[in-house]
mmCIF file of C-alpha atoms in Angstrom:
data_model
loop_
_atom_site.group_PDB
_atom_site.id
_atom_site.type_symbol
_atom_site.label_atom_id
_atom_site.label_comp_id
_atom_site.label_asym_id
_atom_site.label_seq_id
_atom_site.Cartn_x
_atom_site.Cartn_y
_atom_site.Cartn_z
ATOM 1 C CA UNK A 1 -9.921 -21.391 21.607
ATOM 2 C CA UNK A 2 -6.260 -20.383 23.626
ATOM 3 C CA UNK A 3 -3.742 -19.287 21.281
ATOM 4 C CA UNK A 4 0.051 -19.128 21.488
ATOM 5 C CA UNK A 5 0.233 -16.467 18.885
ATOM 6 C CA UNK A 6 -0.937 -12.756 19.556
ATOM 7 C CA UNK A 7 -4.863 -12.710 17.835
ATOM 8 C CA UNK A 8 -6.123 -9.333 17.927
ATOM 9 C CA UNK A 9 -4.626 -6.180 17.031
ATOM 10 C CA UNK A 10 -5.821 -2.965 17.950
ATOM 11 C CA UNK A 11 -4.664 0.521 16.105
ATOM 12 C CA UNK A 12 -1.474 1.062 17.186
ATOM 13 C CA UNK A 13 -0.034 -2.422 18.062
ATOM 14 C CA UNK A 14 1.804 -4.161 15.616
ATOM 15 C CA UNK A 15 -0.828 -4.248 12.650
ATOM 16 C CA UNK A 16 -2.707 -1.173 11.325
ATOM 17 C CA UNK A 17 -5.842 -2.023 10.127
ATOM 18 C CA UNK A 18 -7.465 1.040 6.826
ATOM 19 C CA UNK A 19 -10.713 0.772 5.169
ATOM 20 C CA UNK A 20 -10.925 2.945 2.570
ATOM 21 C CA UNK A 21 -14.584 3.411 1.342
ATOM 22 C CA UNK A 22 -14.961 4.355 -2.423
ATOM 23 C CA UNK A 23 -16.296 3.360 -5.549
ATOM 24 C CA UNK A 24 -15.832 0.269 -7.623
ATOM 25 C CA UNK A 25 -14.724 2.240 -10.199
ATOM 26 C CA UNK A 26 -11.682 4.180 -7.984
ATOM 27 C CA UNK A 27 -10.550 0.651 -6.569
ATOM 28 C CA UNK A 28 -7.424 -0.036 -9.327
ATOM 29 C CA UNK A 29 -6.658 3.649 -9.149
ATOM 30 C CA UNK A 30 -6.172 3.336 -5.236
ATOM 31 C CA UNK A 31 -4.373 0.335 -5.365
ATOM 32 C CA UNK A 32 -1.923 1.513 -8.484
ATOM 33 C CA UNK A 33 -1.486 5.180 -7.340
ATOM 34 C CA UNK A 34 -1.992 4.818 -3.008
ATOM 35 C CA UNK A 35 -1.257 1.217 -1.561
ATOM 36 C CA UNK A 36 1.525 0.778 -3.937
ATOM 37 C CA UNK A 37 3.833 3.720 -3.731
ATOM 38 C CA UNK A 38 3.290 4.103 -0.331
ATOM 39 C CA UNK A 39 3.673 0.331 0.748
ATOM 40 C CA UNK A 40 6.728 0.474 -1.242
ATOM 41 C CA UNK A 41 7.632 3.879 0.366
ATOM 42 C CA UNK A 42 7.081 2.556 3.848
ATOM 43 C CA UNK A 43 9.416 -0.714 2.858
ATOM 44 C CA UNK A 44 12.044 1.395 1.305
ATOM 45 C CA UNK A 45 12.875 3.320 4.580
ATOM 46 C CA UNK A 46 12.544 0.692 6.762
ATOM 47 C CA UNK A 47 8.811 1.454 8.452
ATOM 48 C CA UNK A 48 7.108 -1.471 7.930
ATOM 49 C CA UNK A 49 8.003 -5.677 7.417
ATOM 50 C CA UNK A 50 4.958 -6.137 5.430
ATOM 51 C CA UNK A 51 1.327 -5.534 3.858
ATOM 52 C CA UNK A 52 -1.518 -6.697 2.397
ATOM 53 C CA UNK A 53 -5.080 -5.588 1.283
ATOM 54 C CA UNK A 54 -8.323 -7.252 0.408
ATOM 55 C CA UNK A 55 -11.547 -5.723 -1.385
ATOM 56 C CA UNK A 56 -14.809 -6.176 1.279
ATOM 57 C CA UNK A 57 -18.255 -5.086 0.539
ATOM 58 C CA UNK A 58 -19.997 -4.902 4.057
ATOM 59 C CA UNK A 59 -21.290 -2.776 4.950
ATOM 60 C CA UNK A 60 -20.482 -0.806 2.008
ATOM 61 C CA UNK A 61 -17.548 -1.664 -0.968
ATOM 62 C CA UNK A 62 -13.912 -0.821 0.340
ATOM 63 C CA UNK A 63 -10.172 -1.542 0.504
ATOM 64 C CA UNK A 64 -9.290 -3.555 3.653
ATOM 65 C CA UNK A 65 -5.348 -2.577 4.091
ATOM 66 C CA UNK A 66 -2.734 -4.323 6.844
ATOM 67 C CA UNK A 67 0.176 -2.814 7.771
ATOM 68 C CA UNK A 68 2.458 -4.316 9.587
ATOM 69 C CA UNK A 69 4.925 -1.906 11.350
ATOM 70 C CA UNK A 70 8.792 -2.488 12.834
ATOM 71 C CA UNK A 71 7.939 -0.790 15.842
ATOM 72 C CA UNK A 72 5.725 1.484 17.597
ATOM 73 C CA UNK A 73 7.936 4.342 17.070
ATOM 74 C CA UNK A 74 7.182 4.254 13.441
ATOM 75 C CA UNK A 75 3.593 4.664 13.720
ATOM 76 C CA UNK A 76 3.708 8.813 13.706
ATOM 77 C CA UNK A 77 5.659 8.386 10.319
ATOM 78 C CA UNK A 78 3.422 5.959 8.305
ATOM 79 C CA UNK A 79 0.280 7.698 9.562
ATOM 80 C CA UNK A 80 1.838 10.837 7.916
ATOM 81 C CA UNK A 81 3.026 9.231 5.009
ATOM 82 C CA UNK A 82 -0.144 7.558 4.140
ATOM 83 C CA UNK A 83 -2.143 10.443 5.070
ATOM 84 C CA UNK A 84 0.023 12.950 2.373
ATOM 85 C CA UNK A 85 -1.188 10.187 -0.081
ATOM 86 C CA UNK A 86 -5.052 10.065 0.699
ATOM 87 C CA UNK A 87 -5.608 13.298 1.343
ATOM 88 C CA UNK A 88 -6.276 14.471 -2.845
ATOM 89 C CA UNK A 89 -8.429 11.317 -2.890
ATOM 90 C CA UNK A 90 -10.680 12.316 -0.146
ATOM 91 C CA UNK A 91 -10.560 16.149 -1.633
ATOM 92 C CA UNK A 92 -11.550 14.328 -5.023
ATOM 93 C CA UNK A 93 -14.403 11.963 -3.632
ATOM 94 C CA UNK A 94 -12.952 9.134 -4.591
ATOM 95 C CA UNK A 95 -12.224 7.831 -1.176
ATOM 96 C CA UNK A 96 -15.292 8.885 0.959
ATOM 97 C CA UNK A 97 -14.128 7.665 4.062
ATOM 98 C CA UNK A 98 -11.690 6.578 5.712
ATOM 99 C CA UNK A 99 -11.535 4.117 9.057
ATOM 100 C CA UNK A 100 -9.400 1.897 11.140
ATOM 101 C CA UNK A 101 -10.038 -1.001 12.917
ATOM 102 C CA UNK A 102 -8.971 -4.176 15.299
ATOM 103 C CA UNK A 103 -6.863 -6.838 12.992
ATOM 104 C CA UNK A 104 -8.255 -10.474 13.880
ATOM 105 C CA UNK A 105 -6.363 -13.031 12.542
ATOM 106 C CA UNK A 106 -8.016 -16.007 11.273
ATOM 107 C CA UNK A 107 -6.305 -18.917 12.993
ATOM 108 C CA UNK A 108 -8.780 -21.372 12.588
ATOM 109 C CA UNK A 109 -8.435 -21.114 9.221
ATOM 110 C CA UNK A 110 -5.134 -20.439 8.784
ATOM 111 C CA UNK A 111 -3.336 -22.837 11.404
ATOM 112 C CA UNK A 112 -1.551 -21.453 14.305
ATOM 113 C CA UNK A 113 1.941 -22.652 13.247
ATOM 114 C CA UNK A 114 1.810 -21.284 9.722
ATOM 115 C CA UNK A 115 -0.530 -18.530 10.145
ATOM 116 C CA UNK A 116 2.264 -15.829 9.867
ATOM 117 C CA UNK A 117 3.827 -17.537 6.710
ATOM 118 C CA UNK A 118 0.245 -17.142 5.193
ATOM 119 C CA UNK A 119 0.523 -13.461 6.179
ATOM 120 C CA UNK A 120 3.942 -13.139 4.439
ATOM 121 C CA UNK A 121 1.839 -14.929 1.356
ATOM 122 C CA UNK A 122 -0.444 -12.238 1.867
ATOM 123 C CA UNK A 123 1.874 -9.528 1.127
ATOM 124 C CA UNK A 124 4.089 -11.227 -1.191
ATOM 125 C CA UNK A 125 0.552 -11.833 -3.256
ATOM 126 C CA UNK A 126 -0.314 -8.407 -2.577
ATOM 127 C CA UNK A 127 3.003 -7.315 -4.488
ATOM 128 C CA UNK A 128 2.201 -9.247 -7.350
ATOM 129 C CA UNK A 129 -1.123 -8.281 -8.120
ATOM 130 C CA UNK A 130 -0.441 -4.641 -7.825
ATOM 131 C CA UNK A 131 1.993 -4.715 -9.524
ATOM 132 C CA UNK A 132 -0.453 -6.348 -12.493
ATOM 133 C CA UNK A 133 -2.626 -4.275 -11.689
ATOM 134 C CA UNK A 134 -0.210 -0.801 -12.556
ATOM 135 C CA UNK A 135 0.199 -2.176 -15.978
ATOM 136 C CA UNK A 136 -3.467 -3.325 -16.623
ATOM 137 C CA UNK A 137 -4.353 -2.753 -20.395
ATOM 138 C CA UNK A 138 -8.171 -1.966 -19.702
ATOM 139 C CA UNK A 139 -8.575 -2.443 -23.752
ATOM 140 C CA UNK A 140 -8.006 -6.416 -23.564
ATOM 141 C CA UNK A 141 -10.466 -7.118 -20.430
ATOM 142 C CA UNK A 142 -9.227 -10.993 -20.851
ATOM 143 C CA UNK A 143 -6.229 -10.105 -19.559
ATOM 144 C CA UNK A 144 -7.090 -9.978 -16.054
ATOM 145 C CA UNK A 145 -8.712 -13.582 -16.276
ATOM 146 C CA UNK A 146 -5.370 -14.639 -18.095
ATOM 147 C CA UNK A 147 -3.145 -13.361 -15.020
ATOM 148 C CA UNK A 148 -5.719 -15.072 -12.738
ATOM 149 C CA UNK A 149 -5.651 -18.573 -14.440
ATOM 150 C CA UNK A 150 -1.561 -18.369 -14.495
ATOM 151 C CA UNK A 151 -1.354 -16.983 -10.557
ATOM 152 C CA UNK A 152 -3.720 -20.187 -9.917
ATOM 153 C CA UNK A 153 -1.932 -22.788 -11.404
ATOM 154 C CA UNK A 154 1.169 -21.033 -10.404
ATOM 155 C CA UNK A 155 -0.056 -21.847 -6.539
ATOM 156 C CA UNK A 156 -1.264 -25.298 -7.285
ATOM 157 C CA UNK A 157 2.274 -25.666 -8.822
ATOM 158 C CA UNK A 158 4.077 -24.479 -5.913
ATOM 159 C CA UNK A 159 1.865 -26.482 -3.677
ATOM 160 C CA UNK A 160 3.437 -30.137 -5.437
ATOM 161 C CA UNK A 161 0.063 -31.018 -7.013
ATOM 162 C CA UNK A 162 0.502 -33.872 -9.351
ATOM 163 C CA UNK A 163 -1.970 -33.473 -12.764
ATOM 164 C CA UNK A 164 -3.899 -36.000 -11.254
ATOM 165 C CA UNK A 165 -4.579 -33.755 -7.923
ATOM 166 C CA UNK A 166 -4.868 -30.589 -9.849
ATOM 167 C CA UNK A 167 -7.438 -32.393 -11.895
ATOM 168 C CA UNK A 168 -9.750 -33.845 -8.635
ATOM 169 C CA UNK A 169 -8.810 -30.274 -6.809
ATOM 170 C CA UNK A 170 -10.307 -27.930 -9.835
ATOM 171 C CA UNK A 171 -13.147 -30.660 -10.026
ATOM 172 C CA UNK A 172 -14.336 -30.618 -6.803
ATOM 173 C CA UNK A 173 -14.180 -26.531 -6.259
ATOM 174 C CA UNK A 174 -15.873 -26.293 -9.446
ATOM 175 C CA UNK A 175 -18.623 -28.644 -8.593
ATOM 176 C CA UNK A 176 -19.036 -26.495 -5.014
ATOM 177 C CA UNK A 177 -19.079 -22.858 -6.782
ATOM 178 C CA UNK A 178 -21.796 -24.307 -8.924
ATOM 179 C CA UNK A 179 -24.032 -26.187 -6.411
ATOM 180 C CA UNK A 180 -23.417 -22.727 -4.598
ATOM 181 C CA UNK A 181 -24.909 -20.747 -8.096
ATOM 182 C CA UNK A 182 -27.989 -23.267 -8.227
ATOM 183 C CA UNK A 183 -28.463 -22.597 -12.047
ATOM 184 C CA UNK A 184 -26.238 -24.745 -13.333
ATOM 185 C CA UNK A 185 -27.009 -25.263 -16.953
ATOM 186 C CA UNK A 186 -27.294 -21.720 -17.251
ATOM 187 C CA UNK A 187 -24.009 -20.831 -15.958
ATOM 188 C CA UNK A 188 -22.479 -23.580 -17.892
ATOM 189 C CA UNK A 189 -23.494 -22.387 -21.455
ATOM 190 C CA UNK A 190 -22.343 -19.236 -20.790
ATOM 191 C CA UNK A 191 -19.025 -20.269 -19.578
ATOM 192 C CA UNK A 192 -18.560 -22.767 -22.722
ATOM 193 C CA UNK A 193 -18.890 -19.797 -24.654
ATOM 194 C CA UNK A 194 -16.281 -17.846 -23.102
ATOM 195 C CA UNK A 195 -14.058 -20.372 -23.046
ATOM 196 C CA UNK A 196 -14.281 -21.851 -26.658
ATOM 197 C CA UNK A 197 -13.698 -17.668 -27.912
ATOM 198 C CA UNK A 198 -10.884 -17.660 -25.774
ATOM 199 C CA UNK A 199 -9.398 -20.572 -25.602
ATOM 200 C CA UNK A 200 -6.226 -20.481 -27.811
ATOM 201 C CA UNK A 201 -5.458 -17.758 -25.436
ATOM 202 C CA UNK A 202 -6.011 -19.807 -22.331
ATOM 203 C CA UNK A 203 -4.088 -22.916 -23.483
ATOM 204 C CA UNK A 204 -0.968 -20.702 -24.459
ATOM 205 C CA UNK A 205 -1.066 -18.363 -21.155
ATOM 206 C CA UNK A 206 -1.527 -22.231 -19.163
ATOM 207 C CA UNK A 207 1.216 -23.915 -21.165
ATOM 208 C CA UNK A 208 4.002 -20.702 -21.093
ATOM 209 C CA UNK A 209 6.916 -20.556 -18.392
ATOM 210 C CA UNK A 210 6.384 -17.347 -16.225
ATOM 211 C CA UNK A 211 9.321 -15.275 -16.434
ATOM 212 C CA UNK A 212 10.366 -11.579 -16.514
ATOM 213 C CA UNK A 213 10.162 -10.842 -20.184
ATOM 214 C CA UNK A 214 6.795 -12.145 -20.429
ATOM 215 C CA UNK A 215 4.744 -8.520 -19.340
ATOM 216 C CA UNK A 216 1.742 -11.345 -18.031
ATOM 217 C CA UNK A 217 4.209 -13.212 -15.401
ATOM 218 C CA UNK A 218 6.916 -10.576 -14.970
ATOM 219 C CA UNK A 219 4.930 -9.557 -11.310
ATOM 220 C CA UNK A 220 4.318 -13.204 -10.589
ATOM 221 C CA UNK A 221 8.368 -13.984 -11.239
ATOM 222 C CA UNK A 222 9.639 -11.357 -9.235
ATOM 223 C CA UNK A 223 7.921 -12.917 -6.220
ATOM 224 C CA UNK A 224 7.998 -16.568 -7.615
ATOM 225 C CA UNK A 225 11.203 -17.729 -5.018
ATOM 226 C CA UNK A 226 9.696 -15.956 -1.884
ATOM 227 C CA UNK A 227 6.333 -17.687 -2.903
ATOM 228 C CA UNK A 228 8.024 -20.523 -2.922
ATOM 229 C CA UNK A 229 10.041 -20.339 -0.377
ATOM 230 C CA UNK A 230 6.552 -20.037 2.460
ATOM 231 C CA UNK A 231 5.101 -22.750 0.782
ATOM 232 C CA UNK A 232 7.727 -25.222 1.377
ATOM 233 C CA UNK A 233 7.894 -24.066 5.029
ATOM 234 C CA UNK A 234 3.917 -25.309 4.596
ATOM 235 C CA UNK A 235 5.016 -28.341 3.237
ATOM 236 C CA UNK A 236 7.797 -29.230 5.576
ATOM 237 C CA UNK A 237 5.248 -28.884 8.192
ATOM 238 C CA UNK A 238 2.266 -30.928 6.789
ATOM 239 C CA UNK A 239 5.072 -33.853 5.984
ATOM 240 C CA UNK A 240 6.008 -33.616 9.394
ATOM 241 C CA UNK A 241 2.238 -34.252 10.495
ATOM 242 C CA UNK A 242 1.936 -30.494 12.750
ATOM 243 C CA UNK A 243 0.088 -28.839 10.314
ATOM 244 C CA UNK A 244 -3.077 -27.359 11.952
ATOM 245 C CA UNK A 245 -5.618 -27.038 9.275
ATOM 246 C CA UNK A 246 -6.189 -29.457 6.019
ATOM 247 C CA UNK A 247 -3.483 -28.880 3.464
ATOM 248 C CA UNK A 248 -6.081 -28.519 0.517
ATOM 249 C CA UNK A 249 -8.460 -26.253 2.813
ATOM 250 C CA UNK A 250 -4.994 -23.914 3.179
ATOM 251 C CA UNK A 251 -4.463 -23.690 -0.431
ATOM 252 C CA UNK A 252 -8.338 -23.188 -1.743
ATOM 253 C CA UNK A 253 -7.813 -20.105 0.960
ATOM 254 C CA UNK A 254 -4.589 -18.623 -0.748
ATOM 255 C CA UNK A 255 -6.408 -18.557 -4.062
ATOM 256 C CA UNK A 256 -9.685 -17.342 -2.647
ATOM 257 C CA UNK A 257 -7.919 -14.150 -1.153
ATOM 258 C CA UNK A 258 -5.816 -13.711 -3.975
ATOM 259 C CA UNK A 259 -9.110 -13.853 -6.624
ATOM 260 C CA UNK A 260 -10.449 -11.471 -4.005
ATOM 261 C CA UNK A 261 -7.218 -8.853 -4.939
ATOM 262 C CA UNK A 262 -7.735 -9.464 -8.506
ATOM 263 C CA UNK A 263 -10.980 -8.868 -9.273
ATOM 264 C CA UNK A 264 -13.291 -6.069 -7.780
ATOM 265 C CA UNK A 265 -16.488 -7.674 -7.603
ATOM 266 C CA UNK A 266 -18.205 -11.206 -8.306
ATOM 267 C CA UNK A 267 -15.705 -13.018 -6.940
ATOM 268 C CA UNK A 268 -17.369 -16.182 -6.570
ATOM 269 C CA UNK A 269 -18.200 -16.237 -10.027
ATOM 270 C CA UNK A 270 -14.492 -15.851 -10.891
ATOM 271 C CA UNK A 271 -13.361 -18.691 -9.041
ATOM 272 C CA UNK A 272 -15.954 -20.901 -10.461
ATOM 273 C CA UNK A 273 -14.643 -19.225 -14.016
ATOM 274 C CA UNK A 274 -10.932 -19.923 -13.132
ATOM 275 C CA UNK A 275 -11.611 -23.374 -11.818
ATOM 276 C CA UNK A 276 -13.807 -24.590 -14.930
ATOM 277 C CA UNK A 277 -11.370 -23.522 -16.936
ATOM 278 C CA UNK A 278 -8.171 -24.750 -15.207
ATOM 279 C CA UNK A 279 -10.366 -28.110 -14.729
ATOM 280 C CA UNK A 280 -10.997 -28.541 -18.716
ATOM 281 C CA UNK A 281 -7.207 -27.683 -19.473
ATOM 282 C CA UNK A 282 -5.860 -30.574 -16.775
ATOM 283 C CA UNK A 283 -8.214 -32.850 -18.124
ATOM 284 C CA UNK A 284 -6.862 -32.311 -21.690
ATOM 285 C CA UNK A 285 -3.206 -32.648 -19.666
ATOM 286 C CA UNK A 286 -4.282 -35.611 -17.726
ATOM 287 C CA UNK A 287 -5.324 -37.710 -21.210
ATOM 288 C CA UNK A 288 -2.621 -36.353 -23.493
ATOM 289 C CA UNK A 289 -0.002 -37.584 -20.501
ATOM 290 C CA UNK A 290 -1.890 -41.004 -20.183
ATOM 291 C CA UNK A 291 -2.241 -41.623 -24.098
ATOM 292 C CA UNK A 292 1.367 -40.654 -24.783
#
């Protein structure tokens, strides 16, 4: 398929393309105290537009990072800077290799017209979950599942879903993750257990505003307008009938990638987790706004 837009992207054109190959247990540690400072570094003093990472697991488990850089004058310095930053990881083992590669986009998936607003999603998502992540309190493990469920609904928000679409969307993603699982039942029970133990929790971090004094959405509000802003250039195009790929297809993408920066492994089971439990809260929604 001919393309307008540039696909590929070899080391040393526009996007760098890392892998860094380490443990599952180094992975927040990376992210919190490697692609952070430095992305932020490389930002600061005008290297780079943007970033973004993803965790991968073939061949092996690693960090997928994108940089994208101002011009080619600038690679010398980010290759430096980056390198002064990996360098005690490799001496430590916790990174045990390190590679680049050839950036593909994904236009099919993405659309050609708005696949470099979904990259500017990609980094402004990036931001916000590293920026969770830095803060993490390993001691309340919910937590993470808390952000999740509020980043979710904060995209199907920002997307202009009414209760009634959020309801058939989380519905129909559910029923896929669990036709994908095959043991249904099984699944089920266990997820009715975590939910009902944590569902006051759930219902309050659902039904709160995000804002900056709140330490759960303080990373998602600090990104909230630019968020916003992309996803009404999406809009603007889908009203206008030009938009390349199906508008619920684009957003089921966005939260897949951004479950993928979350969480470090089992992926697929967290989506089916957030969208079972997003699902049971909109239904509650959806009959409390019809009976009232």
């Amino acid at each position: 398929m001919h393309s307008n837009i540039q696909r590929n992207f070899i080391f040393g054109d526009e996007w760098l393309y890392y892998k860094f190959f380490c443990g599952h247990n180094a992975s927040d540690k990376i992210l919190s105290e490697i692609i952070k400072p430095v992305s932020e570094k490389l930002l600061s003093e005008g290297f780079i537009d943007e970033w973004f990472f993803i965790h991968y697991t073939d061949p092996s488990y690693h960090i997928r990072y994108r940089i994208k850089i101002k011009n080619g004058d600038f690679i010398g310095p980010v290759v430096n800077i980056l390198n002064s930053y990996l360098k005690e990881f490799i001496i430590q083992e916790l990174i045990w290799n390190v590679e680049t590669d050839t950036y593909k986009r994904e236009i099919e998936r993405y659309g050609e017209n708005t696949m470099q607003i979904s990259e500017n999603i990609f980094c402004l998502d990036s931001r916000i979950i590293v920026n969770f992540i830095e803060h993490f309190n390993n001691e309340q493990p919910f937590e993470r599942s808390s952000f999740a469920l509020r980043l979710v609904q904060f995209y199907l928000d920002s997307f202009e879903l009414s209760i009634l679409e959020k309801l058939h969307f989380t519905e129909s993603l559910k029923n896929a993750f669990y036709k994908e699982f095959g043991s249904e039942k099984e699944i089920k029970k266990q997820l009715d257990k975590v939910f009902i133990n944590n569902q006051q929790l759930i219902y309050k971090t659902l039904s709160s505003p995000i804002s900056k004094t709140n330490h759960l959405t303080k990373s998602i509000f600090n990104h909230k307008k630019d968020i916003i802003k992309n996803i009404n250039s999406i809009l603007t195009i889908h009203k206008e009938g030009v938009l390349q790929t199906e508008i619920f297809n684009l957003l089921s993408s966005y939260i897949h990638m951004s479950v993928n920066r979350l969480f470090i492994s089992n992926h697929r089971l967290h989506e089916l987790t957030l969208y079972d439990f997003l699902w049971r809260f909109y239904k509650k929604e959806y009959f409390n706004s019809k009976n009232s």
